[in-house]
Amino acid sequence: MLELNNLTAGYGSFQALFSVNLEVKDGEAIAVIGPNGAGKTTLLRTISGMLPVQSGNLSMEGTSLKDVPPYRIIDLGIAHVPENRRLFPSMSIEDNLRMGAFTPNARPHYEERLDFIFNLFPRLKERRSQIAGTLSGGEQQMCAIGRALMSSPKLLLMDEPSAGLAPVIVNQVFQLVQQIRDQGLTVLIVEQNIEQVLQIVDRAYLMEVGSIKISGKAGELIQSESLRKAYVGL
Amino acid sequence: MTRFSKFTALFLLAAVPFLDLPDYYMHVLILILIWGFVYTGWSIMGRFGLVSLGHGAFLGIGGYTVGMLWNFYGITPWLGIPIALILATIVALIVGYPCFQFRIIGHYFALVTLALAEVVRLVIIGMRDYTGGSLGMTPQRYGEGMSVYAFQFVEKDYFYVIVLLSWVFGIWVWNLVDGSMARYSMEAISDDEDASASVGINVTREKLKITILSAWLTAFGGVLYGQYQMYLNPDTIAGISVSLQIVFASIVGGMYVALGPTVGAVITILLSESLRILVGVELAGLDGTIYGIMLILFIIFLPRGILGSGWAKPLEILRFPKDKPG
Amino acid sequence: MIFDIFLVEAIINGILFGGVLALLALGLNLVFGVVDVVWICYAELVMVGMYSIYWGNNHFGLPLVICVVIAIFAVALLGFLIHFLVIRPILGTPPINQLLVTGGLLFFMQSLATLLFTGDFRNLGLHLPVLELAEMYISFSRLIAFVTALLAMVALYMFLKRTYLGAAIRAISQDREVVVLMGVNPQRVYLVASALGGGLAGLGAALLILQYDVHPLIGISFGPITFMICVLGGLGNMIGGFIAAFVMSQLISLGGFFLETEWGYVIAFVFFIIMMFIRPQGLFGNRS
């Protein structure tokens, strides 16, 4: 579904990704793990078109994303839950969700998607007119995921969904991701919470200073000696 | 610019009164020097990102303080000028200190200063029993209008020498700031306030110093303007219009170069004067129309002004070299 | 008790004046909130609108209503062009450049108006009745202006609340980066907001020409107070701007009643400066 070939990108003269190769197949859940500053967020931002590609290629279902303007990426079925959730703080939950269905393709399905999301997160339904800035961290994460799902995406990009949340809530968030997977959605998730994320994805890539170091099945990676030593701290 | 060419230029400027030019040319030269001085005063702070849209306030305070003290109490401008500068300092402190303390920057700073300019203009109009309001006021003429005591020089040659000296002083102050430690602090501050504060720069104090210096020069410019025209009007010497005029001429000339603001004065004054002569007064507004378009094009294509931009190589000679030690 | 009647009259006039100010502040706030640029020349757009109504009515003899519609569209187009031609090329440069370039537009529009129409004061020559209400005199034109401004604000509020484009306009003022992920093209929203801001200036012009003469410098009388209301109300905060408009118009009206009009403005501006120090995020903004 999503393919990255020798992808290089960065901010101005600063290069953050060095020829990254990555593939996400239809129906898979993939994690990109690695330390802070490894370029994980940059990777997602490049896929969403928020950063320009410097060289290499990336494509979604065979369509190259290189020359697609950032606001058209969502039309190709890619939705992005950004780092720190980035809700519109002074708008209600419902208005935030409405923004998720902004594209002309999504608008006719607004009601139906809204029902789907309220089913998934009954909590959001109860608070549909509450201002997003006043929600708890977990609720905000639900709202952010819901907003991304409003456009009926094929591929969901998630940037550190567990960051800044209490441990109990983190568990809930990972359960949510599991639920979304069960809906048949393809997921590309970026996480620092390695142990937990490896339990819910099929495959994972380990990133360090802008390039992929190791990749493999989640079950195998969690056994990998070098990974355990370096990151899990066991 | 070498030392030699600098002195040659100064010598030529100083020799102007001996050329016996017609009054009109002297008048244009004097206006250029007064406004060049004011614009230079503004750019002392403007170049560091402290874009004040309120310098008309200081101009008005300078002109009116001296004029009113003279008219009502007969106080000589020699005493009136220091009083005007003290008043300008107080106003700069009252508005500047909280602004800098509370980190009001960018367009918020611009809008606060704009409000200040309007406050001064409206106060002058509101005090119409003393200031003449919108009709303006005329400083009382002392004898024949030629008196050092009254700071009145009806002979343009004399006034020319005074404004020339003031202007040279303004450029000297500009260069002094340019070569001082304050410049480095201010550049750091305009780059990143938090980082500057964390390396021990007292942001508020550095900004206040520059602001007060700029207010002094501008207020003195107001005095010069009032004593030269022998007429003060709140709409031409205070308020938004003149404040914007100050900002824009400095930008057109180039506020990052010592002579930039003066070049801005030359361009704007020559533009309006030559259009006035060429097409006459029936087409009032033509100069402003051209000037407005020029400003827009400048900000889009040449934000560093004529002197600050590379393509102005032929004018390069007007730039002072950045020959600071270290 | 004559004194009290006059005081009430001043308060009512203040409220009526506040309606038009609120409308103008709303238009400016829309542009400010969405594009993050202060149009220093906003009141000059109003001036352009006033001249087009005057010219259409007086020169071409078109009915006033048609003139008003033309003015709204003309100024909306002007707002669109300002963004497209002048602001867009310098969006990436320091914000102060964007503010200053609209200052250049201010000079341009003022001078062009002087060139085309001279500095004369002009009016439509309308004689709208003055309402007498319990010994108070209330200008009918002010009342029309107030009601129309309120209706326009309600319409705008509905637009922002009920439509996708309206939601995008509100969203972009809160996070201009993330809206792109939702498929919003910011450049398009900027143009819409600029045209909308222009259209509101055009409507404001229609309401002001009922009460005031138009001349090239009229923008100076409304411009500064409009920016200040906009900032006082808080960036992108429509309700805040609305309340701020009435606070400022009361200060002006009451200051004018007890002292003189200029002092009313002085009080309003000083109030603005002090409020900026106490609550830089605006009267009703949340500190972020």
Coordinates of N, CA and C in Angstrom, one line a residue, chain B residues 44-241:
Chain B
I44 N 17.3 54.0 14.7 CA 18.1 53.5 15.8 C 17.4 52.4 16.5
M45 N 16.1 52.5 16.6 CA 15.4 51.3 17.3 C 14.7 50.4 16.2
G46 N 14.3 51.0 15.1 CA 13.6 50.2 14.1 C 14.4 49.1 13.6
R47 N 15.7 49.3 13.4 CA 16.6 48.3 12.8 C 16.7 47.1 13.7
F48 N 16.3 47.2 15.0 CA 16.4 46.0 15.9 C 15.0 45.4 16.0
G49 N 14.2 45.6 15.1 CA 12.9 45.0 15.1 C 11.9 45.7 16.1
L50 N 12.3 46.8 16.7 CA 11.4 47.6 17.5 C 10.7 48.6 16.6
V51 N 9.7 48.0 15.8 CA 9.1 48.9 14.9 C 8.0 49.7 15.5
S52 N 8.3 51.0 15.8 CA 7.4 51.9 16.5 C 6.6 52.6 15.4
L53 N 5.3 52.5 15.6 CA 4.4 53.3 14.7 C 3.9 54.6 15.5
G54 N 4.7 54.9 16.5 CA 4.3 56.0 17.4 C 5.3 57.1 17.5
H55 N 6.2 57.2 16.6 CA 7.2 58.3 16.8 C 6.7 59.7 16.6
G56 N 5.5 59.8 16.0 CA 4.9 61.1 15.9 C 4.6 61.6 17.3
A57 N 4.5 60.8 18.3 CA 4.3 61.2 19.6 C 5.5 62.1 20.1
F58 N 6.7 61.5 19.9 CA 7.9 62.3 20.3 C 8.1 63.5 19.6
L59 N 7.8 63.5 18.3 CA 7.9 64.7 17.4 C 7.0 65.7 18.0
G60 N 5.8 65.4 18.3 CA 4.8 66.3 18.8 C 5.2 66.9 20.2
I61 N 5.7 66.0 21.0 CA 6.1 66.4 22.4 C 7.2 67.4 22.2
G62 N 8.2 67.1 21.4 CA 9.3 68.1 21.2 C 8.8 69.4 20.7
G63 N 8.1 69.4 19.6 CA 7.7 70.7 19.0 C 6.8 71.5 19.9
Y64 N 5.8 70.9 20.5 CA 4.8 71.6 21.3 C 5.3 72.0 22.6
T65 N 6.2 71.2 23.3 CA 6.7 71.6 24.6 C 7.5 72.9 24.5
V66 N 8.4 72.9 23.5 CA 9.2 74.1 23.3 C 8.4 75.3 22.9
G67 N 7.5 75.1 22.0 CA 6.6 76.1 21.5 C 5.7 76.7 22.6
M68 N 5.1 75.8 23.4 CA 4.2 76.3 24.4 C 5.0 77.0 25.6
L69 N 6.1 76.4 26.0 CA 6.9 77.1 27.1 C 7.3 78.5 26.6
W70 N 7.6 78.6 25.4 CA 8.0 79.9 24.9 C 6.8 80.9 24.8
N71 N 5.7 80.4 24.3 CA 4.6 81.3 24.1 C 4.0 81.7 25.5
F72 N 3.9 80.8 26.4 CA 3.1 81.1 27.6 C 4.0 81.6 28.7
Y73 N 5.2 81.1 28.8 CA 6.1 81.5 29.9 C 7.3 82.2 29.5
G74 N 7.5 82.4 28.2 CA 8.7 83.0 27.7 C 10.0 82.3 28.0
I75 N 9.8 81.0 28.2 CA 11.0 80.2 28.5 C 11.8 79.9 27.2
T76 N 13.1 80.2 27.3 CA 13.9 80.1 26.0 C 14.0 78.6 25.6
P77 N 14.0 78.3 24.3 CA 14.1 77.0 23.9 C 15.3 76.3 24.5
W78 N 16.3 77.1 24.8 CA 17.6 76.4 25.4 C 17.2 75.7 26.7
L79 N 16.2 76.2 27.4 CA 15.7 75.5 28.6 C 14.5 74.5 28.2
G80 N 13.8 75.0 27.1 CA 12.6 74.2 26.7 C 13.1 72.8 26.1
I81 N 14.2 72.8 25.4 CA 14.7 71.6 24.8 C 14.9 70.5 25.8
P82 N 15.8 70.8 26.9 CA 15.9 69.8 27.9 C 14.6 69.3 28.5
I83 N 13.7 70.3 28.7 CA 12.4 69.9 29.3 C 11.7 68.9 28.4
A84 N 11.7 69.3 27.1 CA 11.0 68.4 26.1 C 11.7 67.0 26.1
L85 N 13.0 67.0 26.2 CA 13.6 65.7 26.2 C 13.3 64.9 27.4
I86 N 13.2 65.6 28.5 CA 12.8 64.9 29.8 C 11.4 64.3 29.6
L87 N 10.5 65.1 29.0 CA 9.1 64.7 28.8 C 9.1 63.5 27.9
A88 N 9.9 63.5 26.8 CA 9.9 62.4 25.9 C 10.4 61.2 26.6
T89 N 11.4 61.4 27.5 CA 11.9 60.2 28.2 C 10.8 59.6 29.1
I90 N 10.1 60.5 29.8 CA 9.0 60.0 30.7 C 8.0 59.2 29.9
V91 N 7.6 59.7 28.7 CA 6.6 59.0 27.9 C 7.2 57.7 27.4
A92 N 8.4 57.7 27.0 CA 9.1 56.5 26.4 C 9.1 55.5 27.5
L93 N 9.4 55.9 28.8 CA 9.5 55.0 29.9 C 8.1 54.4 30.3
I94 N 7.1 55.3 30.3 CA 5.8 54.9 30.7 C 5.2 53.8 29.8
V95 N 5.5 54.0 28.5 CA 5.0 53.0 27.5 C 6.0 51.9 27.3
G96 N 7.3 52.3 27.2 CA 8.3 51.3 26.9 C 8.5 50.2 28.0
Y97 N 8.6 50.7 29.2 CA 8.9 49.7 30.3 C 7.9 48.6 30.4
P98 N 6.6 48.9 30.5 CA 5.7 47.7 30.5 C 5.7 46.9 29.2
C99 N 5.8 47.6 28.1 CA 5.9 46.9 26.8 C 7.0 45.8 26.8
F100 N 8.2 46.3 27.3 CA 9.3 45.4 27.2 C 9.3 44.3 28.3
Q101 N 8.8 44.8 29.5 CA 8.7 43.9 30.6 C 7.7 42.7 30.3
F102 N 6.6 43.1 29.6 CA 5.6 42.1 29.3 C 5.7 41.5 27.9
R103 N 6.9 41.7 27.3 CA 7.2 41.1 26.0 C 6.2 41.4 25.0
I104 N 5.8 42.6 24.9 CA 4.9 43.0 23.8 C 5.8 43.3 22.6
I105 N 5.7 42.5 21.6 CA 6.6 42.6 20.4 C 5.8 42.5 19.1
G106 N 6.6 42.7 18.0 CA 5.9 42.5 16.7 C 4.8 43.5 16.5
H107 N 3.7 42.9 15.9 CA 2.6 43.9 15.6 C 1.9 44.4 16.8
Y108 N 2.0 43.7 17.9 CA 1.3 44.2 19.1 C 2.1 45.5 19.6
F109 N 3.4 45.4 19.5 CA 4.2 46.6 19.9 C 3.8 47.7 18.9
A110 N 3.7 47.4 17.6 CA 3.4 48.4 16.6 C 2.0 49.1 17.0
L111 N 1.1 48.3 17.4 CA -0.3 48.8 17.7 C -0.3 49.6 19.0
V112 N 0.5 49.2 20.0 CA 0.5 50.0 21.2 C 1.1 51.4 20.9
T113 N 2.2 51.4 20.1 CA 2.9 52.7 19.8 C 2.0 53.5 19.0
L114 N 1.2 52.9 18.1 CA 0.3 53.6 17.2 C -0.8 54.3 18.1
A115 N -1.2 53.6 19.1 CA -2.2 54.2 20.1 C -1.6 55.4 20.7
L116 N -0.3 55.3 21.1 CA 0.4 56.4 21.8 C 0.4 57.6 20.9
A117 N 0.8 57.4 19.6 CA 0.8 58.5 18.6 C -0.5 59.2 18.6
E118 N -1.6 58.4 18.6 CA -2.9 59.0 18.5 C -3.3 59.7 19.8
V119 N -2.8 59.2 20.9 CA -3.1 59.8 22.2 C -2.5 61.2 22.2
V120 N -1.2 61.3 21.8 CA -0.6 62.6 21.8 C -1.3 63.6 20.9
R121 N -1.6 63.1 19.7 CA -2.3 64.0 18.7 C -3.6 64.5 19.3
L122 N -4.4 63.6 19.9 CA -5.7 64.0 20.4 C -5.6 64.8 21.6
V123 N -4.6 64.6 22.5 CA -4.4 65.5 23.6 C -4.1 66.9 23.1
I124 N -3.3 67.0 22.1 CA -2.9 68.4 21.6 C -4.2 69.0 21.1
I125 N -5.0 68.2 20.3 CA -6.3 68.8 19.8 C -7.2 69.1 21.0
G126 N -7.3 68.2 22.0 CA -8.2 68.4 23.1 C -7.9 69.7 23.9
M127 N -6.5 70.0 24.0 CA -6.1 71.2 24.7 C -6.2 72.4 23.8
R128 N -7.3 72.5 23.1 CA -7.3 73.6 22.0 C -7.2 75.0 22.6
D129 N -7.6 75.2 23.9 CA -7.5 76.5 24.4 C -6.1 76.9 24.6
Y130 N -5.1 76.0 24.7 CA -3.7 76.4 24.8 C -2.9 76.1 23.5
T131 N -3.3 75.1 22.8 CA -2.5 74.7 21.6 C -3.1 75.1 20.3
G132 N -4.3 75.7 20.3 CA -4.9 76.0 19.1 C -5.6 74.9 18.4
G133 N -5.5 73.7 19.0 CA -6.2 72.5 18.4 C -5.8 72.2 17.0
S134 N -6.7 71.8 16.2 CA -6.4 71.4 14.8 C -5.9 72.6 14.0
L135 N -6.2 73.8 14.4 CA -5.7 75.0 13.7 C -4.2 75.2 13.8
G136 N -3.6 74.6 14.8 CA -2.2 74.7 15.0 C -1.8 75.9 15.8
M137 N -0.5 76.1 16.0 CA -0.1 77.2 16.7 C 1.2 77.8 16.1
T138 N 1.5 79.0 16.4 CA 2.7 79.7 15.9 C 3.5 80.2 17.1
P139 N 4.7 79.7 17.2 CA 5.6 80.3 18.2 C 5.8 81.8 18.0
Q140 N 5.7 82.6 19.1 CA 5.8 84.0 19.0 C 7.1 84.4 18.4
R141 N 7.0 85.3 17.5 CA 8.3 85.8 16.8 C 9.0 86.7 17.8
Y142 N 10.3 86.5 17.9 CA 11.1 87.3 18.8 C 11.8 88.4 18.0
G143 N 11.5 89.6 18.1 CA 12.1 90.7 17.4 C 12.0 90.5 15.9
E144 N 13.2 90.5 15.2 CA 13.2 90.3 13.8 C 13.1 88.9 13.4
G145 N 13.1 88.0 14.3 CA 13.0 86.6 14.0 C 14.4 86.0 13.8
M146 N 15.4 86.7 14.3 CA 16.8 86.2 14.2 C 17.4 86.3 15.7
S147 N 17.3 85.2 16.4 CA 17.8 85.3 17.8 C 18.3 84.0 18.3
V148 N 19.5 84.0 18.8 CA 20.0 82.7 19.4 C 19.2 82.4 20.6
Y149 N 18.8 83.4 21.4 CA 18.1 83.2 22.6 C 16.8 82.6 22.4
A150 N 16.1 83.0 21.3 CA 14.7 82.4 21.0 C 14.8 81.2 20.1
F151 N 16.0 80.8 19.7 CA 16.2 79.7 18.8 C 15.4 80.0 17.5
Q152 N 15.4 81.2 17.0 CA 14.7 81.5 15.8 C 15.6 82.1 14.8
F153 N 15.6 81.6 13.6 CA 16.5 82.0 12.6 C 15.8 82.1 11.3
V154 N 15.3 83.3 11.0 CA 14.5 83.5 9.8 C 15.4 83.4 8.6
E155 N 16.7 83.7 8.7 CA 17.6 83.5 7.6 C 17.9 82.0 7.4
K156 N 17.6 81.5 6.2 CA 17.7 80.1 6.0 C 19.2 79.6 6.2
D157 N 20.2 80.4 5.8 CA 21.6 80.0 5.9 C 21.9 79.6 7.3
Y158 N 21.4 80.4 8.3 CA 21.7 80.1 9.7 C 21.1 78.8 10.1
F159 N 19.8 78.6 9.7 CA 19.1 77.4 10.2 C 19.7 76.2 9.5
Y160 N 20.2 76.4 8.3 CA 20.8 75.3 7.6 C 22.0 74.7 8.4
V161 N 22.8 75.7 8.9 CA 24.0 75.2 9.6 C 23.5 74.4 10.9
I162 N 22.5 74.9 11.5 CA 22.0 74.2 12.7 C 21.5 72.8 12.4
V163 N 20.7 72.7 11.4 CA 20.2 71.4 11.0 C 21.3 70.5 10.5
L164 N 22.3 71.1 9.8 CA 23.4 70.2 9.3 C 24.1 69.6 10.5
L165 N 24.4 70.5 11.5 CA 25.1 70.0 12.7 C 24.3 68.9 13.4
S166 N 23.0 69.2 13.5 CA 22.1 68.2 14.2 C 22.2 66.8 13.4
W167 N 22.1 67.0 12.1 CA 22.1 65.8 11.3 C 23.4 65.0 11.4
V168 N 24.5 65.7 11.4 CA 25.8 65.0 11.5 C 25.8 64.3 12.9
F169 N 25.3 65.0 13.9 CA 25.2 64.4 15.2 C 24.4 63.2 15.2
G170 N 23.2 63.2 14.5 CA 22.4 62.0 14.4 C 23.1 60.9 13.8
I171 N 23.8 61.1 12.7 CA 24.5 60.0 12.0 C 25.6 59.5 13.0
W172 N 26.3 60.4 13.7 CA 27.3 60.0 14.6 C 26.8 59.1 15.7
V173 N 25.6 59.5 16.2 CA 25.0 58.6 17.2 C 24.6 57.3 16.6
W174 N 24.1 57.3 15.4 CA 23.7 56.0 14.8 C 24.9 55.1 14.7
N175 N 26.1 55.7 14.2 CA 27.3 54.9 14.1 C 27.8 54.4 15.5
L176 N 27.6 55.3 16.5 CA 28.1 55.0 17.8 C 27.3 53.7 18.3
V177 N 26.0 53.7 18.1 CA 25.2 52.5 18.4 C 25.6 51.3 17.6
D178 N 25.9 51.6 16.3 CA 26.2 50.5 15.4 C 27.5 49.8 15.9
G179 N 28.4 50.6 16.5 CA 29.7 50.0 16.9 C 29.8 49.6 18.3
S180 N 28.6 49.7 19.0 CA 28.7 49.5 20.5 C 28.3 48.1 20.9
M181 N 28.5 47.8 22.1 CA 28.1 46.5 22.6 C 26.6 46.4 22.5
A182 N 25.9 47.5 22.7 CA 24.4 47.6 22.7 C 23.9 46.9 21.5
R183 N 24.6 47.2 20.3 CA 24.1 46.6 19.1 C 24.1 45.1 19.1
Y184 N 25.2 44.5 19.7 CA 25.2 43.1 19.7 C 24.1 42.5 20.6
S185 N 23.9 43.2 21.8 CA 22.8 42.8 22.7 C 21.4 42.9 21.9
M186 N 21.2 44.0 21.3 CA 20.0 44.2 20.6 C 19.7 43.3 19.5
E187 N 20.8 43.0 18.7 CA 20.6 42.0 17.6 C 20.3 40.6 18.2
A188 N 20.9 40.3 19.3 CA 20.6 39.0 19.9 C 19.2 39.0 20.4
I189 N 18.7 40.1 21.0 CA 17.4 40.2 21.5 C 16.4 40.1 20.3
S190 N 16.6 40.8 19.2 CA 15.6 40.7 18.2 C 15.6 39.4 17.5
D191 N 16.7 38.6 17.7 CA 16.8 37.3 17.2 C 16.0 36.3 18.1
D192 N 16.3 36.4 19.4 CA 15.7 35.4 20.3 C 15.7 36.0 21.7
E193 N 14.6 36.5 22.2 CA 14.6 37.1 23.5 C 14.9 36.2 24.6
D194 N 14.3 35.0 24.6 CA 14.6 34.1 25.7 C 16.0 33.7 25.8
A195 N 16.6 33.4 24.6 CA 18.0 33.0 24.6 C 18.9 34.1 25.1
S196 N 18.5 35.4 24.7 CA 19.3 36.5 25.2 C 19.2 36.7 26.7
A197 N 18.0 36.6 27.2 CA 17.8 36.7 28.6 C 18.6 35.6 29.4
S198 N 18.7 34.4 28.8 CA 19.4 33.4 29.5 C 20.9 33.5 29.5
V199 N 21.4 34.3 28.5 CA 22.9 34.5 28.6 C 23.2 35.8 29.4
G200 N 22.2 36.3 30.1 CA 22.5 37.4 31.0 C 22.2 38.8 30.4
I201 N 21.6 38.9 29.3 CA 21.3 40.2 28.7 C 20.0 40.7 29.4
N202 N 20.0 41.9 29.9 CA 18.8 42.5 30.5 C 18.0 43.1 29.4
V203 N 17.1 42.3 28.9 CA 16.3 42.6 27.7 C 15.6 44.0 27.8
T204 N 14.9 44.1 29.0 CA 14.1 45.3 29.2 C 15.0 46.5 29.2
R205 N 16.2 46.4 29.9 CA 17.0 47.6 30.0 C 17.7 48.0 28.7
E206 N 18.1 47.0 27.9 CA 18.7 47.2 26.6 C 17.7 47.9 25.7
K207 N 16.5 47.4 25.7 CA 15.5 48.0 24.8 C 15.2 49.4 25.2
L208 N 15.1 49.6 26.5 CA 14.7 51.0 27.0 C 15.8 52.0 26.6
K209 N 17.1 51.6 26.8 CA 18.2 52.5 26.4 C 18.0 52.9 25.0
I210 N 17.8 52.0 24.1 CA 17.7 52.3 22.7 C 16.5 53.2 22.4
T211 N 15.4 52.8 23.1 CA 14.1 53.5 22.9 C 14.3 55.0 23.3
I212 N 14.9 55.2 24.5 CA 15.0 56.6 25.0 C 15.9 57.4 24.1
L213 N 17.0 56.8 23.6 CA 17.9 57.5 22.7 C 17.1 57.9 21.5
S214 N 16.3 57.0 20.9 CA 15.6 57.2 19.7 C 14.5 58.3 20.0
A215 N 13.9 58.3 21.2 CA 12.9 59.3 21.5 C 13.5 60.7 21.6
W216 N 14.8 60.7 22.2 CA 15.5 62.0 22.3 C 15.7 62.6 20.9
L217 N 16.3 61.8 20.0 CA 16.6 62.4 18.7 C 15.3 62.8 18.0
T218 N 14.2 62.0 18.1 CA 13.0 62.4 17.4 C 12.4 63.6 18.0
A219 N 12.4 63.7 19.4 CA 11.8 64.9 20.0 C 12.6 66.1 19.6
F220 N 13.9 66.0 19.5 CA 14.7 67.2 19.1 C 14.4 67.5 17.7
G221 N 14.1 66.5 16.8 CA 13.7 66.7 15.5 C 12.4 67.5 15.4
G222 N 11.5 67.2 16.4 CA 10.3 67.9 16.4 C 10.5 69.4 16.8
V223 N 11.5 69.6 17.7 CA 11.8 71.0 18.0 C 12.4 71.8 16.8
L224 N 13.3 71.1 16.1 CA 13.9 71.7 14.9 C 12.8 72.1 13.9
Y225 N 11.9 71.1 13.7 CA 10.8 71.3 12.7 C 9.9 72.5 13.1
G226 N 9.5 72.5 14.3 CA 8.7 73.6 14.8 C 9.4 75.0 14.7
Q227 N 10.7 75.0 15.1 CA 11.3 76.3 15.1 C 11.7 76.8 13.7
Y228 N 11.8 75.8 12.8 CA 12.0 76.2 11.4 C 10.8 76.6 10.7
Q229 N 9.7 75.8 10.8 CA 8.5 76.2 10.1 C 7.8 77.4 10.9
M230 N 8.1 77.5 12.1 CA 7.4 78.5 13.0 C 5.9 78.3 13.0
Y231 N 5.5 77.0 12.9 CA 4.1 76.7 12.9 C 4.0 75.2 13.3
L232 N 3.1 74.9 14.2 CA 2.9 73.5 14.6 C 1.5 73.1 14.4
N233 N 1.3 71.9 13.9 CA 0.0 71.4 13.7 C -0.1 69.9 14.1
P234 N -1.1 69.6 14.9 CA -1.1 68.2 15.5 C -1.2 67.2 14.4
D235 N -1.8 67.5 13.3 CA -2.0 66.5 12.2 C -0.7 66.2 11.4
T236 N 0.2 67.3 11.4 CA 1.4 67.0 10.6 C 2.6 66.7 11.5
I237 N 2.5 66.9 12.8 CA 3.6 66.7 13.7 C 3.3 65.6 14.7
A238 N 2.1 65.1 14.8 CA 1.8 64.0 15.8 C 0.8 63.1 15.1
G239 N 0.5 62.0 15.7 CA -0.5 61.1 15.1 C 0.0 60.1 14.1
I240 N -0.9 59.4 13.5 CA -0.5 58.2 12.7 C 0.2 58.6 11.4
S241 N -0.3 59.6 10.8 CA 0.2 59.9 9.4 C 1.7 60.1 9.5

